[in-house]
GROMACS .gro file of C-alpha atoms in nm:
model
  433
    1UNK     CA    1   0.794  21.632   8.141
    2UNK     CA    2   0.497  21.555   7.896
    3UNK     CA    3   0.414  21.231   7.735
    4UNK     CA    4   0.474  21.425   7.411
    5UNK     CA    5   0.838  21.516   7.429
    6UNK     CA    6   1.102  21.249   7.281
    7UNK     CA    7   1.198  21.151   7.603
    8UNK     CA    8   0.840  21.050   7.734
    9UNK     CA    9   0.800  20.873   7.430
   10UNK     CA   10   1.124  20.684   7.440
   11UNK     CA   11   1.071  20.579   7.790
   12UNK     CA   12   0.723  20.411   7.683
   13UNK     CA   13   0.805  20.272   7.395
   14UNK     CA   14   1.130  20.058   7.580
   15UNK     CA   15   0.828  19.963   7.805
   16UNK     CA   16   0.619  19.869   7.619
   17UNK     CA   17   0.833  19.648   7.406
   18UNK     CA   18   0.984  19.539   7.718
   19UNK     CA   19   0.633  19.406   7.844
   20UNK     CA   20   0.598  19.255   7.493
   21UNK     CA   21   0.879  19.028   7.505
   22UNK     CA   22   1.168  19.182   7.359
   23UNK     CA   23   1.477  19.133   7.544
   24UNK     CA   24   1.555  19.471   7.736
   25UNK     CA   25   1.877  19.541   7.540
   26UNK     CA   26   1.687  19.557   7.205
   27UNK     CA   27   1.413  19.727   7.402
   28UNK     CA   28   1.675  19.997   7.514
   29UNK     CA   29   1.831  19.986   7.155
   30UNK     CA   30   1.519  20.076   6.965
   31UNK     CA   31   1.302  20.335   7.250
   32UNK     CA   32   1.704  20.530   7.226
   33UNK     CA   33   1.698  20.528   6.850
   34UNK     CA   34   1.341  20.695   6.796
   35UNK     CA   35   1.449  20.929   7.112
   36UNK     CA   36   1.776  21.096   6.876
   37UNK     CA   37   1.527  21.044   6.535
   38UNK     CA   38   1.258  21.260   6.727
   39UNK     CA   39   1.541  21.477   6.903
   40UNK     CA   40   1.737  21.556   6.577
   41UNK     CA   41   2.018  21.437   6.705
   42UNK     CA   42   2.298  21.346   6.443
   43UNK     CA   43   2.325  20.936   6.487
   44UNK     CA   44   2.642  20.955   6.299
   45UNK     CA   45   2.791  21.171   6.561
   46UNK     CA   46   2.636  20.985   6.858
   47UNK     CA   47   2.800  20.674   6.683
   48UNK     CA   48   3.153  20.782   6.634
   49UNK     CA   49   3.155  20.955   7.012
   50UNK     CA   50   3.069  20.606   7.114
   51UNK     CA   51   3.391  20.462   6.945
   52UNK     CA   52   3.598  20.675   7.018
   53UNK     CA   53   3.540  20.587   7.378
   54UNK     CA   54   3.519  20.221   7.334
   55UNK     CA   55   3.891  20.232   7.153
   56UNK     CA   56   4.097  20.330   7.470
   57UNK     CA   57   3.808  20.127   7.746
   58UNK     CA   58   3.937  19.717   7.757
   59UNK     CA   59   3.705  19.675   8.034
   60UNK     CA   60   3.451  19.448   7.918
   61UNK     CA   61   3.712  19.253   7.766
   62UNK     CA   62   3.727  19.091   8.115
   63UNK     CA   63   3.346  18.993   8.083
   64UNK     CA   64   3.381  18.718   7.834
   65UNK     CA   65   3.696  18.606   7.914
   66UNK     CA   66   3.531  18.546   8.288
   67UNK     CA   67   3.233  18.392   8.141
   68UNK     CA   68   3.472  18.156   7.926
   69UNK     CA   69   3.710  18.043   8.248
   70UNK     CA   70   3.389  17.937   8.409
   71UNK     CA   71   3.268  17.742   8.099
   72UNK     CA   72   3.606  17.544   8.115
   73UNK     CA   73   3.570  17.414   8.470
   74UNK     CA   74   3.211  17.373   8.417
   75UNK     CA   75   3.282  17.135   8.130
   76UNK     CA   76   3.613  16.965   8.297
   77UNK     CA   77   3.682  16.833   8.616
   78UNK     CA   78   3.772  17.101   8.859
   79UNK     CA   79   3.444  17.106   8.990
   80UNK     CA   80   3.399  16.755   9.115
   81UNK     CA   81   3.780  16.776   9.272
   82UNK     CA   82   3.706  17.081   9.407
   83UNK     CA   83   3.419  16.951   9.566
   84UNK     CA   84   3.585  16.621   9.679
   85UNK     CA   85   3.853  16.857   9.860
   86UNK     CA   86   3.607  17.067  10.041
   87UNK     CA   87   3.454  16.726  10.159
   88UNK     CA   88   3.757  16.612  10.295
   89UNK     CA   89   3.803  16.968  10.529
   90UNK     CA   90   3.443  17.070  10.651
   91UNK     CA   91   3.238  16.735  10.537
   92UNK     CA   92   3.310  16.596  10.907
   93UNK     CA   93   3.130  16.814  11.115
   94UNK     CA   94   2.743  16.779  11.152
   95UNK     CA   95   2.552  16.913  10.866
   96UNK     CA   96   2.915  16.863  10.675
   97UNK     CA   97   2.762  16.861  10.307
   98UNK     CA   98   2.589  17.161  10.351
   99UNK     CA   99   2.924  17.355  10.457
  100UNK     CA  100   3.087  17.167  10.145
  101UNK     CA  101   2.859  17.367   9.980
  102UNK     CA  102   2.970  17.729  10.146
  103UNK     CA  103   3.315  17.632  10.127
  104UNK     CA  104   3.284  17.536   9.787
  105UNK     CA  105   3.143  17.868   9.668
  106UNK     CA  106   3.408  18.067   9.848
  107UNK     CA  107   3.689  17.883   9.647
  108UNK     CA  108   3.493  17.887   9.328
  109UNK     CA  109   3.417  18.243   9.331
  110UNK     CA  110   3.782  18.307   9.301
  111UNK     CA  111   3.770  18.171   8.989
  112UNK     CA  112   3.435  18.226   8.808
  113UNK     CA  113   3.319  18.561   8.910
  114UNK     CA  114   2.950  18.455   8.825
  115UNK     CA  115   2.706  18.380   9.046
  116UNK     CA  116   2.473  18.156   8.771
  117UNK     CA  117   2.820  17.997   8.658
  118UNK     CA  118   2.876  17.880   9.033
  119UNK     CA  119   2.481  17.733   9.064
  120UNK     CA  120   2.500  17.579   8.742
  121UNK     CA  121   2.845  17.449   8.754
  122UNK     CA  122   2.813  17.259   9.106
  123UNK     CA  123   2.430  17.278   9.188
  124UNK     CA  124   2.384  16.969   8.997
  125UNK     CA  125   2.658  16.783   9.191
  126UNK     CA  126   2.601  16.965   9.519
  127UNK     CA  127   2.216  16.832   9.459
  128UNK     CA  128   2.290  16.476   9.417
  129UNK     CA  129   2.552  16.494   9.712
  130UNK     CA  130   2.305  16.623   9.945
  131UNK     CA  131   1.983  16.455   9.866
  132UNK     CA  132   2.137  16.138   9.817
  133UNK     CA  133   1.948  15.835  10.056
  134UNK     CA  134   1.718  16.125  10.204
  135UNK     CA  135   2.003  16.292  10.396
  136UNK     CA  136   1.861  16.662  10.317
  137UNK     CA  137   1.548  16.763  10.134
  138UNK     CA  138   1.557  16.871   9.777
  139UNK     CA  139   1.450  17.198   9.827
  140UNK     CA  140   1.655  17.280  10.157
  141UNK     CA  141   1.975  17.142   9.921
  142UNK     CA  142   1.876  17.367   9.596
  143UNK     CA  143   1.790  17.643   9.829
  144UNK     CA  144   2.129  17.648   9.985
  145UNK     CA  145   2.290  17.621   9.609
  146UNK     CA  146   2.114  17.934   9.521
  147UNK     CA  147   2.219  18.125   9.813
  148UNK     CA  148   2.575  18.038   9.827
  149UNK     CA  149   2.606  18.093   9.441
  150UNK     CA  150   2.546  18.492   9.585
  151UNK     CA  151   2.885  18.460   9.726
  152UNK     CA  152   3.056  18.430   9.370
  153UNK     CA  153   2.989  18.777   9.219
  154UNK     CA  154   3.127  18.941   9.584
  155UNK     CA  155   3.465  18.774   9.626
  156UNK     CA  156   3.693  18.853   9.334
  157UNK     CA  157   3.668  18.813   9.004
  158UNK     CA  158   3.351  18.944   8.976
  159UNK     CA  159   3.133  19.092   8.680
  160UNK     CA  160   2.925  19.326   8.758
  161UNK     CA  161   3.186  19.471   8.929
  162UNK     CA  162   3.387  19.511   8.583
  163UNK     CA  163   3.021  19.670   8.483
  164UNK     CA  164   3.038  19.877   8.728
  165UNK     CA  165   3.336  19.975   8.676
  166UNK     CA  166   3.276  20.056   8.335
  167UNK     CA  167   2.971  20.294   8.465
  168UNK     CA  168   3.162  20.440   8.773
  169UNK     CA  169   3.506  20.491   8.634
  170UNK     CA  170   3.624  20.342   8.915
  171UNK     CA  171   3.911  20.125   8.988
  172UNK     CA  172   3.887  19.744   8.933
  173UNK     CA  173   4.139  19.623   9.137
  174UNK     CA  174   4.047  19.770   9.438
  175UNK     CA  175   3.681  19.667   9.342
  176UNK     CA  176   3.789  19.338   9.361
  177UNK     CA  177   3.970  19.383   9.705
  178UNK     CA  178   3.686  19.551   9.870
  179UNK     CA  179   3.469  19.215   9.812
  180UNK     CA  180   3.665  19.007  10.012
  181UNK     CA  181   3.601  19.045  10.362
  182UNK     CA  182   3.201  19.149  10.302
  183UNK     CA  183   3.228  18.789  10.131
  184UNK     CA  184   3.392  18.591  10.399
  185UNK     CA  185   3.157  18.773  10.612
  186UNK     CA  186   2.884  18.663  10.433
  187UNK     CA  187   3.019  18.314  10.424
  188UNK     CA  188   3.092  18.305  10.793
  189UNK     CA  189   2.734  18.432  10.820
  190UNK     CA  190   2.608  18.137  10.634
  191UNK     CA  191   2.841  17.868  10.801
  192UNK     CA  192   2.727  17.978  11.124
  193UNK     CA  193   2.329  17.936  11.021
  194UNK     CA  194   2.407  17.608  10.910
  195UNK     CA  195   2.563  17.503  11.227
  196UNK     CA  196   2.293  17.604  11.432
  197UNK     CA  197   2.047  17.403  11.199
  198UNK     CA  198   2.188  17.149  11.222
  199UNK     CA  199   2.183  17.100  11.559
  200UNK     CA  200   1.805  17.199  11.557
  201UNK     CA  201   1.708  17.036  11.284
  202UNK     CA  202   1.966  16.705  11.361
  203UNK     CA  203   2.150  16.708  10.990
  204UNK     CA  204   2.355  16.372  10.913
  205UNK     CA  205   2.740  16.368  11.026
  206UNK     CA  206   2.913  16.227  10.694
  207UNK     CA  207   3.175  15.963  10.747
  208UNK     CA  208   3.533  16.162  10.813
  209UNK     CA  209   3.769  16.138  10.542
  210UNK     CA  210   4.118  16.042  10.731
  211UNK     CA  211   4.349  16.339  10.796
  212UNK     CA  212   4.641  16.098  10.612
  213UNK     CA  213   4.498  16.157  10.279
  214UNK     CA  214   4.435  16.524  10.348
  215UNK     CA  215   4.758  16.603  10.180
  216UNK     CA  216   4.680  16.403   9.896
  217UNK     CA  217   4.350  16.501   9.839
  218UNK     CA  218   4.498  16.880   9.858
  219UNK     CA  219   4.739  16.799   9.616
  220UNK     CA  220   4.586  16.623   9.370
  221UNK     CA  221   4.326  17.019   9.378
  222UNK     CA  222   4.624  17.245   9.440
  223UNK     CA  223   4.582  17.336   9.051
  224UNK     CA  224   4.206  17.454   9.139
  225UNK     CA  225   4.288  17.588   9.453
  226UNK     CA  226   4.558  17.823   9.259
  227UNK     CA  227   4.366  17.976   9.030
  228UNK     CA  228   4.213  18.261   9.268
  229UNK     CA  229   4.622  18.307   9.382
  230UNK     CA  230   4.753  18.311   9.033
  231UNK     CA  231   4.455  18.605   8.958
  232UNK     CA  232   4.504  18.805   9.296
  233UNK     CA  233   4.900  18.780   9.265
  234UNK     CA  234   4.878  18.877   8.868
  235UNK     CA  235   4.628  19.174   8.957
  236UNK     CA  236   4.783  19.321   9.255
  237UNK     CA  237   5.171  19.232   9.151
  238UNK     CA  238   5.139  19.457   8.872
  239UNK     CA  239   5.200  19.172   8.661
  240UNK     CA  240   4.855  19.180   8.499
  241UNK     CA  241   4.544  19.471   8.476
  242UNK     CA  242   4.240  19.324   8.577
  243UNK     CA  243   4.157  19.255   8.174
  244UNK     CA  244   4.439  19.043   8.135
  245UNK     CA  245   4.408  18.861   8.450
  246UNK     CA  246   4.047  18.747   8.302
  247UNK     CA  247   4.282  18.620   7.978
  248UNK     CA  248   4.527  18.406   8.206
  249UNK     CA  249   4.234  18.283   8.428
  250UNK     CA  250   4.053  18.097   8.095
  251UNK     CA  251   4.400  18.004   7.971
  252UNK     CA  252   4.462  17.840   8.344
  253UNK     CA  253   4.139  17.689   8.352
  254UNK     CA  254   4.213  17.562   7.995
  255UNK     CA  255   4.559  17.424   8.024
  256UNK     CA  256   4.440  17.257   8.411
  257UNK     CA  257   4.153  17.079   8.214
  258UNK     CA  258   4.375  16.967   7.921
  259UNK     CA  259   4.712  16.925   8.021
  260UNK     CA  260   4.704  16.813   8.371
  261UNK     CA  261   4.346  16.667   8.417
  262UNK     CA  262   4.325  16.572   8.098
  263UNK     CA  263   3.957  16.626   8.111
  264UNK     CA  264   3.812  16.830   7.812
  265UNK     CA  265   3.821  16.714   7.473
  266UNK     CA  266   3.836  16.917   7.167
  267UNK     CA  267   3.435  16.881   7.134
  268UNK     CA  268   3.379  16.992   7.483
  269UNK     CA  269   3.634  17.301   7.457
  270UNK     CA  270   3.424  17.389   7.124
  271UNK     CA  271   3.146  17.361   7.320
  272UNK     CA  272   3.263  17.606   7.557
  273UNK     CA  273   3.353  17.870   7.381
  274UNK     CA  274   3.022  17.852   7.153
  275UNK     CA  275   2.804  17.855   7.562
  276UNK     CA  276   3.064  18.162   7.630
  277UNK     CA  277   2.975  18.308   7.309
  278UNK     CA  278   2.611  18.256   7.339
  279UNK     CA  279   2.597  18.450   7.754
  280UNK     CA  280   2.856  18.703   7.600
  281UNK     CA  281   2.622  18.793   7.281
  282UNK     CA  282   2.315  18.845   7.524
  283UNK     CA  283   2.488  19.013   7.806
  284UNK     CA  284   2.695  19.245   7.528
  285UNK     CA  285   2.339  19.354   7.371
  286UNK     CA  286   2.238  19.504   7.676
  287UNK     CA  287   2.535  19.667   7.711
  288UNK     CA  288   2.512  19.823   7.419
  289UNK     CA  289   2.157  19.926   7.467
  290UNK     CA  290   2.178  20.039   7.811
  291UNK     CA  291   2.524  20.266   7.693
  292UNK     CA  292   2.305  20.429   7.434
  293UNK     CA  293   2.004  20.439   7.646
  294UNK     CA  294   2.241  20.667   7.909
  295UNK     CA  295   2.357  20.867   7.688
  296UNK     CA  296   2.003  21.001   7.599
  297UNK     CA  297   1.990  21.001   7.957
  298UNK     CA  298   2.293  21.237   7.991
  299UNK     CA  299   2.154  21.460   7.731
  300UNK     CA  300   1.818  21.528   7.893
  301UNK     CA  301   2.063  21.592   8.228
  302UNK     CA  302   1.844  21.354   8.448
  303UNK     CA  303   2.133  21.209   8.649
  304UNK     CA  304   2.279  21.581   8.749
  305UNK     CA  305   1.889  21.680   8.786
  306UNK     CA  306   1.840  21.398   9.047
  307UNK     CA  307   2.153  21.488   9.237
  308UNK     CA  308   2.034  21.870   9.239
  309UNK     CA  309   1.710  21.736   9.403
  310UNK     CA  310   1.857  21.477   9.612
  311UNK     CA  311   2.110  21.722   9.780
  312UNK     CA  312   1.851  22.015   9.801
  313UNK     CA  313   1.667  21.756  10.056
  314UNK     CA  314   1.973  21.756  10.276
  315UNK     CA  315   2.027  21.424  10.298
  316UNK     CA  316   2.324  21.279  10.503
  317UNK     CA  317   2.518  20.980  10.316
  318UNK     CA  318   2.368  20.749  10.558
  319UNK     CA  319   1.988  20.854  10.446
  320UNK     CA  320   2.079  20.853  10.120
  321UNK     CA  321   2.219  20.480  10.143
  322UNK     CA  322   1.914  20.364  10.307
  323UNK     CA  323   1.689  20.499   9.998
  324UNK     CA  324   1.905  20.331   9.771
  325UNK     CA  325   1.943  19.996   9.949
  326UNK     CA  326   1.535  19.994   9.933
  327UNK     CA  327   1.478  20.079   9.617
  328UNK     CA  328   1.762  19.819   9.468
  329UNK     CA  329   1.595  19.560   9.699
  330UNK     CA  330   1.260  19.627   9.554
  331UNK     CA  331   1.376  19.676   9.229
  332UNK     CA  332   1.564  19.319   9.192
  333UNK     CA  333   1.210  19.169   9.297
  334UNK     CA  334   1.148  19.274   8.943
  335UNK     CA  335   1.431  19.322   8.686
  336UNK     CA  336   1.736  19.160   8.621
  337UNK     CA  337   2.072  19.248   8.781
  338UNK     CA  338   2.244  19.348   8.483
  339UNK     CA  339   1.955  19.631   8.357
  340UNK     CA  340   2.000  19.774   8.738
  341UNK     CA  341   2.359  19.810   8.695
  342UNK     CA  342   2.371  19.966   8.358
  343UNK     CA  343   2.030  20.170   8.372
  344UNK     CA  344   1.971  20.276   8.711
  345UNK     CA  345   2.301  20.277   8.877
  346UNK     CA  346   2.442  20.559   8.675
  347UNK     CA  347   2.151  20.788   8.787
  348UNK     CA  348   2.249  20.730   9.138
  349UNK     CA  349   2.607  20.801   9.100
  350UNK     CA  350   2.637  21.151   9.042
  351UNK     CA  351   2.412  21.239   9.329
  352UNK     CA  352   2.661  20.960   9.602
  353UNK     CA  353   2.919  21.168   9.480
  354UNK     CA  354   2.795  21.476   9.527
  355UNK     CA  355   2.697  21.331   9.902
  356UNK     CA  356   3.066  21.231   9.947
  357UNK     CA  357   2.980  20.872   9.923
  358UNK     CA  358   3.317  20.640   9.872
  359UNK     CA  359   3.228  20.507   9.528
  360UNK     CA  360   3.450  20.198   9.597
  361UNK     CA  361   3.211  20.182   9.939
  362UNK     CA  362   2.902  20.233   9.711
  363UNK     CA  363   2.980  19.922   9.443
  364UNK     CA  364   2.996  19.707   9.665
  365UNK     CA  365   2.644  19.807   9.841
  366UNK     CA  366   2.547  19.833   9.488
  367UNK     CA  367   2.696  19.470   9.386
  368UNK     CA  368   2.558  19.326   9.721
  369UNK     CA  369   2.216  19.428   9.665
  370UNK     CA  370   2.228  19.305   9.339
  371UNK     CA  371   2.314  18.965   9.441
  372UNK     CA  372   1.995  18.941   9.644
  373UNK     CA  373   1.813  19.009   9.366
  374UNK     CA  374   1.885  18.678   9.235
  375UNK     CA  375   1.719  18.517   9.511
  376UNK     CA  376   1.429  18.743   9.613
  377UNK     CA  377   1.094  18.610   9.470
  378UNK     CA  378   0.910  18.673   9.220
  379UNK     CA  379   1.207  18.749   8.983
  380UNK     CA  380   1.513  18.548   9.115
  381UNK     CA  381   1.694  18.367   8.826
  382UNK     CA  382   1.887  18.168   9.081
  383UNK     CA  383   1.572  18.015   9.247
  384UNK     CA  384   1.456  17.934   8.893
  385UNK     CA  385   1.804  17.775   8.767
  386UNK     CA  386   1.781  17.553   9.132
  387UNK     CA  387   1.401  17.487   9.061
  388UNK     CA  388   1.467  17.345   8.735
  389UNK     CA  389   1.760  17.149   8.840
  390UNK     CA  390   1.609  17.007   9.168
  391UNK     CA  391   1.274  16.923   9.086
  392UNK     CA  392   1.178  17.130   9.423
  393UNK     CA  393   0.846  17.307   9.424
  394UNK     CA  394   0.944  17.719   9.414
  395UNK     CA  395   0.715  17.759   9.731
  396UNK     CA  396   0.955  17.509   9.907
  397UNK     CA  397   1.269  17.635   9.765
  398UNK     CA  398   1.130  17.999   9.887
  399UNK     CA  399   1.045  17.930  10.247
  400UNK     CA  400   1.409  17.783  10.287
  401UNK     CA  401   1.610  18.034  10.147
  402UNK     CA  402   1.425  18.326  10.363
  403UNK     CA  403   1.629  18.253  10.721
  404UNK     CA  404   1.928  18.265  10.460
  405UNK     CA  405   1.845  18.568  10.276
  406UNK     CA  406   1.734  18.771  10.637
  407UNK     CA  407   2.081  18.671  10.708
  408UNK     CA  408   2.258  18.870  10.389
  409UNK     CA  409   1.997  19.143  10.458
  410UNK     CA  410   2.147  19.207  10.826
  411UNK     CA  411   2.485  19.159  10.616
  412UNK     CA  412   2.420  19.386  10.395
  413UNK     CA  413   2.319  19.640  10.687
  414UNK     CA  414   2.658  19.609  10.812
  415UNK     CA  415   2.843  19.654  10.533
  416UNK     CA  416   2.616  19.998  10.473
  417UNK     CA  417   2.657  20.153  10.805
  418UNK     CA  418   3.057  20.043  10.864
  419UNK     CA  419   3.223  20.113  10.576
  420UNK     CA  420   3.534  20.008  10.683
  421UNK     CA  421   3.437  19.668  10.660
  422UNK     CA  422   3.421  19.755  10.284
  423UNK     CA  423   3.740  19.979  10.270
  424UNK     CA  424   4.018  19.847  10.543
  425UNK     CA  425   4.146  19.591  10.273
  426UNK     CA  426   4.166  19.805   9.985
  427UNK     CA  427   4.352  20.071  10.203
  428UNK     CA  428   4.582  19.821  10.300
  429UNK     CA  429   4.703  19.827   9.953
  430UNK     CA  430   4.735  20.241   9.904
  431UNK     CA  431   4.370  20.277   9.816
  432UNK     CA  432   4.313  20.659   9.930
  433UNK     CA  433   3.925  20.680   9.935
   0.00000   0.00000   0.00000
């Protein structure tokens, strides 16, 4: 390939304008453009075989319907009781806050399926909690925000699994499933860290909340706690697909806040829906670019050329996930979860098939990896979102989320090498892979 043929051309000017400033979905838009222009392609054409396969795909209908459900708690009051519950179960034992804030994150992944919507809906809460009359430092309490937020995107709902989904063609539902036990694991894995800090480190005991008002304190969060239930039972009932599960989870969240909170007004709901409108313009523009940006892809046959090459080396799946796991490590040091998922993930699928690599297996590797992105320096929009909330100098936020982050790595090992820990749940429900 020469720096003279459209594609060579296309590839630099995306960089380029990339490196300039433009957002990468414009980037992708305009580099893909002057690609068909030079190529002689027929935009028309390209245009209307985009359609027609957007007409019969409802999948990233679920993406701002997700984003919307987590801009209703956000704005209401679920947070703060669900934080107040999770108080009352774990906030007894030593280091109790900072379990809140694991236990927290489990529960609230259920229902946001973003892991900036988790940071930014409790970090501010979580941050006051724990650095409240010096009981924790504020960069120990915004690093564990930003590492527990990872947990969101892994336990279902989850985005970029609906994205890739939309890339893979593969099933949602059992997706979702196959993100539950690596994300208890991971949340066990975190949990037990914690515990062993602080006993080390000697982290306050927080006064016990009496197991009497246990009940009542459950009670009065039983609509929060539901929301992952009503979502699971609606997806894997049959009752709901995955797309309209995202539509009853931000008519839940909205009918919790108004009806039985009574906690959003009618200027906080339109507030809302213009944030939700806002994430889902910027995430739908990349989209859009990346989708045109792999279909020149697919026409210059680089995906199929790649798995020709990769399975001419003779690699075993095993090999083959260790390359990838590197290179999506490295490569969230530097770009932004979404790009990897739309731009470089598809490249990589054709050859994991080829390999005989479970594709349900290979999302959640995928999705996993991802998630680390957001706290790996320099890049990490996470430690940037806790930063900015916490006041914390990034070198100090850094050095405490690395014992953390070696932590998900050795995770993340596991869930490579055993991939049963990935599959048994989604078997359990018919899945054949």
């Amino acid at each position: 390939m020469t720096v003279s043929t459209p594609f060579s051309i296309a590839l630099i000017v995306i960089t380029a304008l990339a490196f300039l400033g433009l957002p990468m979905g414009l980037s992708m838009l305009c580099g893909s453009i002057l690609y068909l222009l030079l190529a002689g392609q027929d935009m028309g054409i390209v245009a209307e075989q985009f359609l027609n396969g957007m007409y019969s795909n409802y999948i990233m209908l679920a993406v701002p319907l997700f984003i919307l459900a987590a801009e209703i708690m956000n704005s209401g009051s679920l947070s703060e009781r669900l934080l107040r519950w999770c108080d009352a179960v774990v906030g007894r034992f030593r280091g109790g806050l900072a379990q809140v804030n694991v236990l927290q994150s489990i529960v609230f992944a259920g229902m946001s399926g973003s892991a900036v919507a988790d940071a930014a809906g409790s970090g501010k809460m979580m941050q006051h909690m724990m650095t409240k009359d010096g009981k924790y430092t504020p960069s120990y309490a915004a690093a564990l925000t930003a590492v527990t937020a990872v947990i969101g995107p892994i336990i279902p709902p989850s985005i970029p699994m609906v994205l890739y989904a939309l890339v893979a063609d593969t099933s949602i539902g059992y997706l979702f499933l196959a993100g539950v036990v690596p994300g208890l694991l991971m949340a066990g894995m975190m949990m037990a860290l914690i515990a062993v800090t602080a006993r080390i480190k000697n982290f306050p005991v927080e006064p016990p909340v009496p197991l009497r008002q246990l009940p009542k304190m459950t009670w009065q969060a039983l609509p929060v706690l539901m929301m992952p239930v009503v979502l699971m039972v609606g997806i894997y009932g049959g009752i709901t697909t995955p797309t309209e599960a995202a539509a009853v989870a931000a008519f839940y969240a909205l009918i919790v806040s108004i009806v039985v909170y009574r906690s959003v007004n009618a200027r906080e709901f339109y507030a809302s829906l213009l944030t939700s409108a806002k994430t889902t313009a910027t995430i739908g523009m990349l989209i859009a670019g990346a989708l045109v940006f792999n279909y020149v892809v697919t026409v210059e046959n680089i995906p199929r050329t790649i798995s020709t090459l990769l399975v001419g080396w003779n690699l075993d799946p095993i090999t083959f996930l260790i390359i990838v796991n590197i290179m999506l490590l490295i490569l969230g040091c530097l770009l932004e979860g979404t790009t990897i998922l739309l731009v470089i993930v598809p490249v990589l699928i054709p050859a994991a098939e080829a390999l005989g690599i479970d594709m349900v297996h290979f999302g959640i590797v995928v999705v996993v990896n991802i998630m680390l992105g957001l706290i790996t320096p320099p890049y990490g929009m996470l430690l940037f979102i806790m930063t900015k909330i916490s006041g914390a100098p990034m070198r100090h936020l850094v050095s405490d989320v690395m014992p953390f982050l070696i932590g998900l790595l050795v995770a993340l090992i596991v869930f490579t090498f055993v991939p049963a820990t990935v599959l048994w749940l989604p078997r359990m429900f018919g899945y054949a892979g």
